[in-house]
Tab-separated table of C-alpha atoms in Angstrom:
chain	number	residue	atom	x	y	z
A	1	LYS	CA	-0.509	6.272	-26.538
A	2	PHE	CA	-4.219	5.763	-27.205
A	3	LEU	CA	-5.160	6.865	-23.689
A	4	THR	CA	-2.797	9.832	-23.791
A	5	ASN	CA	-4.328	10.984	-27.072
A	6	ALA	CA	-7.795	10.554	-25.612
A	7	LEU	CA	-6.963	13.091	-22.922
A	8	ASN	CA	-6.263	15.690	-25.596
A	9	LYS	CA	-9.620	15.263	-27.328
A	10	GLU	CA	-12.577	17.528	-26.678
A	11	PRO	CA	-15.069	17.403	-25.140
A	12	ILE	CA	-14.194	15.274	-22.148
A	13	SER	CA	-15.676	15.509	-18.668
A	14	LYS	CA	-13.620	15.775	-15.501
A	15	TYR	CA	-14.642	12.275	-14.424
A	16	GLU	CA	-13.800	10.798	-17.820
A	17	GLU	CA	-10.380	12.408	-17.605
A	18	ILE	CA	-9.897	10.986	-14.100
A	19	ASP	CA	-10.811	7.515	-15.385
A	20	LEU	CA	-8.349	7.774	-18.263
A	21	LEU	CA	-5.577	8.997	-15.997
A	22	GLY	CA	-6.343	6.068	-13.709
A	23	TYR	CA	-5.881	3.635	-16.601
A	24	ILE	CA	-2.618	5.314	-17.572
A	25	ALA	CA	-1.386	5.081	-13.966
A	26	SER	CA	-2.260	1.360	-13.905
A	27	CYS	CA	-0.345	0.800	-17.130
A	28	ALA	CA	2.615	2.758	-15.770
A	29	MET	CA	2.657	0.629	-12.612
A	30	LYS	CA	2.613	-2.618	-14.627
A	31	THR	CA	5.577	-1.417	-16.688
A	32	GLU	CA	7.370	-0.225	-13.525
A	33	ASN	CA	7.240	3.385	-14.666
A	34	TYR	CA	6.902	4.655	-11.102
A	35	TYR	CA	7.516	8.303	-11.910
A	36	GLY	CA	4.721	8.026	-14.466
A	37	VAL	CA	2.398	6.693	-11.768
A	38	ILE	CA	3.197	9.614	-9.499
A	39	GLU	CA	2.655	12.111	-12.320
A	40	CYS	CA	-0.724	10.588	-13.207
A	41	VAL	CA	-1.907	10.609	-9.605
A	42	ASP	CA	-0.844	14.228	-9.178
A	43	ASN	CA	-2.726	15.152	-12.359
A	44	VAL	CA	-5.858	13.466	-11.034
A	45	LEU	CA	-5.533	15.244	-7.672
A	46	ASP	CA	-5.471	18.584	-9.496
A	47	LYS	CA	-9.039	17.839	-10.676
A	48	PHE	CA	-10.437	17.787	-7.131
A	49	ASP	CA	-11.637	20.974	-5.470
A	50	ASN	CA	-11.220	19.602	-1.945
A	51	PRO	CA	-7.828	17.946	-1.333
A	52	GLN	CA	-9.119	16.614	2.000
A	53	SER	CA	-12.127	14.806	0.540
A	54	ILE	CA	-12.128	11.052	1.019
A	55	GLU	CA	-12.139	10.574	-2.757
A	56	SER	CA	-9.017	12.713	-3.129
A	57	VAL	CA	-7.269	10.938	-0.264
A	58	VAL	CA	-8.007	7.481	-1.688
A	59	ILE	CA	-6.486	8.538	-5.016
A	60	LYS	CA	-3.482	10.055	-3.240
A	61	SER	CA	-2.816	6.679	-1.614
A	62	ARG	CA	-2.127	5.257	-5.081
A	63	LYS	CA	1.209	7.093	-5.030
A	64	LEU	CA	2.526	5.179	-2.055
A	65	LYS	CA	3.678	1.992	-3.758
A	66	ALA	CA	5.462	3.957	-6.482
A	67	LEU	CA	7.141	6.185	-3.890
A	68	ASN	CA	8.322	3.130	-1.960
A	69	GLU	CA	9.682	1.582	-5.140
A	70	ILE	CA	11.832	4.632	-5.902
A	71	GLY	CA	13.039	4.808	-2.305
A	72	ASN	CA	11.205	7.966	-1.281
A	73	PHE	CA	10.318	6.529	2.129
A	74	GLY	CA	10.132	9.888	3.877
A	75	GLU	CA	7.343	11.096	1.608
A	76	VAL	CA	5.460	7.830	2.090
A	77	VAL	CA	5.574	8.274	5.865
A	78	ASN	CA	4.552	11.922	5.627
A	79	LEU	CA	1.646	11.306	3.240
A	80	ALA	CA	0.388	8.227	5.060
A	81	GLU	CA	0.535	9.592	8.592
A	82	ASN	CA	-0.414	13.231	8.002
A	83	GLU	CA	-2.652	13.325	4.936
A	84	ILE	CA	-4.171	9.909	4.246
A	85	ILE	CA	-4.700	7.807	7.377
A	86	PRO	CA	-6.318	10.573	9.511
A	87	VAL	CA	-8.943	11.286	6.833
A	88	ILE	CA	-9.667	7.601	6.231
A	89	GLU	CA	-9.986	6.771	9.928
A	90	SER	CA	-12.250	9.769	10.477
A	91	THR	CA	-14.438	8.695	7.549
A	92	LEU	CA	-14.671	5.084	8.725
A	93	ALA	CA	-15.514	6.211	12.259
A	94	ASN	CA	-18.272	8.501	11.001
A	95	LYS	CA	-20.921	6.041	9.829
A	96	SER	CA	-23.086	8.886	8.535
A	97	SER	CA	-20.465	9.887	5.962
A	98	LYS	CA	-21.675	9.885	2.382
A	99	TYR	CA	-19.518	8.304	-0.271
A	100	LYS	CA	-19.878	10.028	-3.616
A	101	LEU	CA	-17.495	8.244	-5.949
A	102	ILE	CA	-16.240	5.285	-3.928
A	103	SER	CA	-17.633	2.633	-1.614
A	104	GLU	CA	-16.996	2.150	2.090
A	105	GLU	CA	-15.330	-1.151	1.209
A	106	GLU	CA	-12.817	0.655	-1.006
A	107	VAL	CA	-12.103	3.121	1.791
A	108	PHE	CA	-11.404	0.233	4.173
A	109	GLU	CA	-9.161	-1.517	1.641
A	110	THR	CA	-7.278	1.749	1.107
A	111	TRP	CA	-6.745	1.990	4.860
A	112	ILE	CA	-5.161	-1.482	4.916
A	113	TYR	CA	-3.140	-0.733	1.770
A	114	THR	CA	-1.869	2.553	3.248
A	115	LEU	CA	-0.867	0.986	6.552
A	116	PHE	CA	1.066	-1.701	4.677
A	117	ALA	CA	2.823	0.923	2.543
A	118	LEU	CA	3.677	2.767	5.765
A	119	VAL	CA	5.104	-0.447	7.234
A	120	LYS	CA	7.375	-0.906	4.215
A	121	ALA	CA	8.633	2.671	4.416
A	122	LEU	CA	9.242	2.602	8.179
A	123	THR	CA	10.963	-0.792	7.955
A	124	ARG	CA	13.364	0.390	5.286
A	125	GLN	CA	14.118	3.497	7.339
A	126	GLY	CA	14.990	1.274	10.301
A	127	ASN	CA	12.266	3.044	12.267
A	128	ASP	CA	11.040	1.177	15.366
A	129	ARG	CA	7.492	2.434	14.693
A	130	ALA	CA	7.294	-0.245	11.990
A	131	PHE	CA	6.687	-2.829	14.732
A	132	LYS	CA	3.774	-0.809	16.130
A	133	VAL	CA	2.091	-0.450	12.732
A	134	ILE	CA	2.637	-4.138	11.923
A	135	ASN	CA	0.993	-5.076	15.219
A	136	GLU	CA	-1.874	-2.691	14.477
A	137	LEU	CA	-2.383	-4.298	11.071
A	138	PHE	CA	-2.484	-7.806	12.521
A	139	LYS	CA	-5.135	-6.644	15.022
A	140	ILE	CA	-7.229	-5.043	12.271
A	141	LEU	CA	-7.095	-8.204	10.173
A	142	GLU	CA	-8.107	-10.343	13.143
A	143	ALA	CA	-10.897	-8.016	14.279
A	144	ASN	CA	-12.404	-7.957	10.789
A	145	GLU	CA	-11.912	-11.698	10.227
A	146	ILE	CA	-9.758	-11.134	7.158
A	147	HIS	CA	-7.999	-14.359	6.142
A	148	ASP	CA	-5.928	-13.281	3.165
A	149	LYS	CA	-2.991	-15.701	3.355
A	150	GLN	CA	-0.919	-13.792	0.815
A	151	PHE	CA	-1.300	-10.543	2.718
A	152	PHE	CA	-0.515	-12.255	6.032
A	153	CYS	CA	2.611	-13.752	4.493
A	154	ASN	CA	3.739	-10.405	3.087
A	155	LEU	CA	3.182	-8.767	6.467
A	156	GLN	CA	5.199	-11.492	8.187
A	157	LEU	CA	8.000	-10.919	5.685
A	158	GLU	CA	8.002	-7.233	6.615
A	159	LEU	CA	8.177	-8.201	10.293
A	160	ALA	CA	11.122	-10.489	9.568
A	161	LEU	CA	12.920	-7.743	7.642
A	162	ALA	CA	12.238	-5.209	10.396
A	163	ASN	CA	13.837	-7.568	12.902
A	164	THR	CA	16.796	-8.136	10.583
A	165	ILE	CA	17.416	-4.414	10.198
A	166	LYS	CA	17.257	-3.940	13.989
A	167	GLY	CA	19.751	-6.779	14.484
A	168	ASN	CA	17.231	-9.270	15.882
A	169	VAL	CA	18.498	-12.050	13.618
A	170	ASN	CA	17.228	-14.973	15.701
A	171	MET	CA	13.697	-13.606	15.726
A	172	SER	CA	13.876	-12.880	12.004
A	173	ASN	CA	14.990	-16.446	11.262
A	174	LYS	CA	12.165	-17.811	13.422
A	175	ILE	CA	9.620	-15.789	11.435
A	176	LEU	CA	11.099	-17.011	8.146
A	177	ASN	CA	10.896	-20.611	9.338
A	178	ASP	CA	7.297	-20.095	10.442
A	179	ILE	CA	6.404	-18.678	7.029
A	180	PHE	CA	7.902	-21.646	5.239
A	181	GLU	CA	6.263	-24.200	7.540
A	182	ILE	CA	2.826	-22.580	7.317
A	183	TYR	CA	2.730	-21.887	3.587
A	184	GLN	CA	5.122	-24.414	2.012
A	185	ASN	CA	2.313	-26.469	0.450
A	186	SER	CA	0.292	-23.522	-0.818
A	187	ASP	CA	0.505	-21.119	-3.749
A	188	VAL	CA	1.346	-18.351	-1.278
A	189	ILE	CA	5.017	-19.243	-1.735
A	190	ASN	CA	5.341	-17.681	-5.174
A	191	SER	CA	8.528	-16.513	-6.863
A	192	LEU	CA	8.361	-13.077	-5.236
A	193	VAL	CA	7.952	-14.539	-1.749
A	194	VAL	CA	10.824	-16.982	-2.381
A	195	SER	CA	13.108	-14.166	-3.511
A	196	ARG	CA	12.286	-12.132	-0.407
A	197	LEU	CA	12.747	-15.143	1.865
A	198	ASN	CA	16.149	-15.732	0.307
A	199	LEU	CA	17.152	-12.081	0.540
A	200	ILE	CA	16.258	-11.750	4.226
A	201	SER	CA	17.935	-15.081	4.986
A	202	LEU	CA	21.053	-13.874	3.174
A	203	LEU	CA	21.079	-10.638	5.187
A	204	ASN	CA	20.719	-12.657	8.395
A	205	ASN	CA	23.812	-14.647	7.502
A	206	CYS	CA	26.005	-11.647	6.724
């Protein structure tokens, strides 16, 4: 309520309004108000003159998790493949690009985040392209020496689910066993991971 009221006060600069909307979107995500997240992101995007700027595209990517959560997988695929990833990859490839509001590191992280959101959407659609994007993500992580165990685990869970949905139950079970053996003595196996392990295992036994 405080942040919403702040938006209605004058004067307020465009960048201050963007910051406030960002905070509201974060609060909406934490309370699982996914439609609120989407509304906030769209309001922020309206403040940008160039919808194809890297800053605008990075903000647009913040809709992806909310869209996945409400089951709008088609829009996730469309946004990721046609509007977000091409701009990010072009920016990362062009080392002379100037970043006005965000860092190159944030652009890279958004790339990884967007690819993972795309994986989730494609997997739940039963789209075989999920395997290609998962493989691409593993290669990116290896090439950049990224050793985020939690992210690796989550990506392996997506690979297991993709195999389950395609009927490759034996492969899915192997991946689940590998996850448990690799991470069983670490904090990677949190309650969310356990619930997903159990769900995929249950689907494999149906």
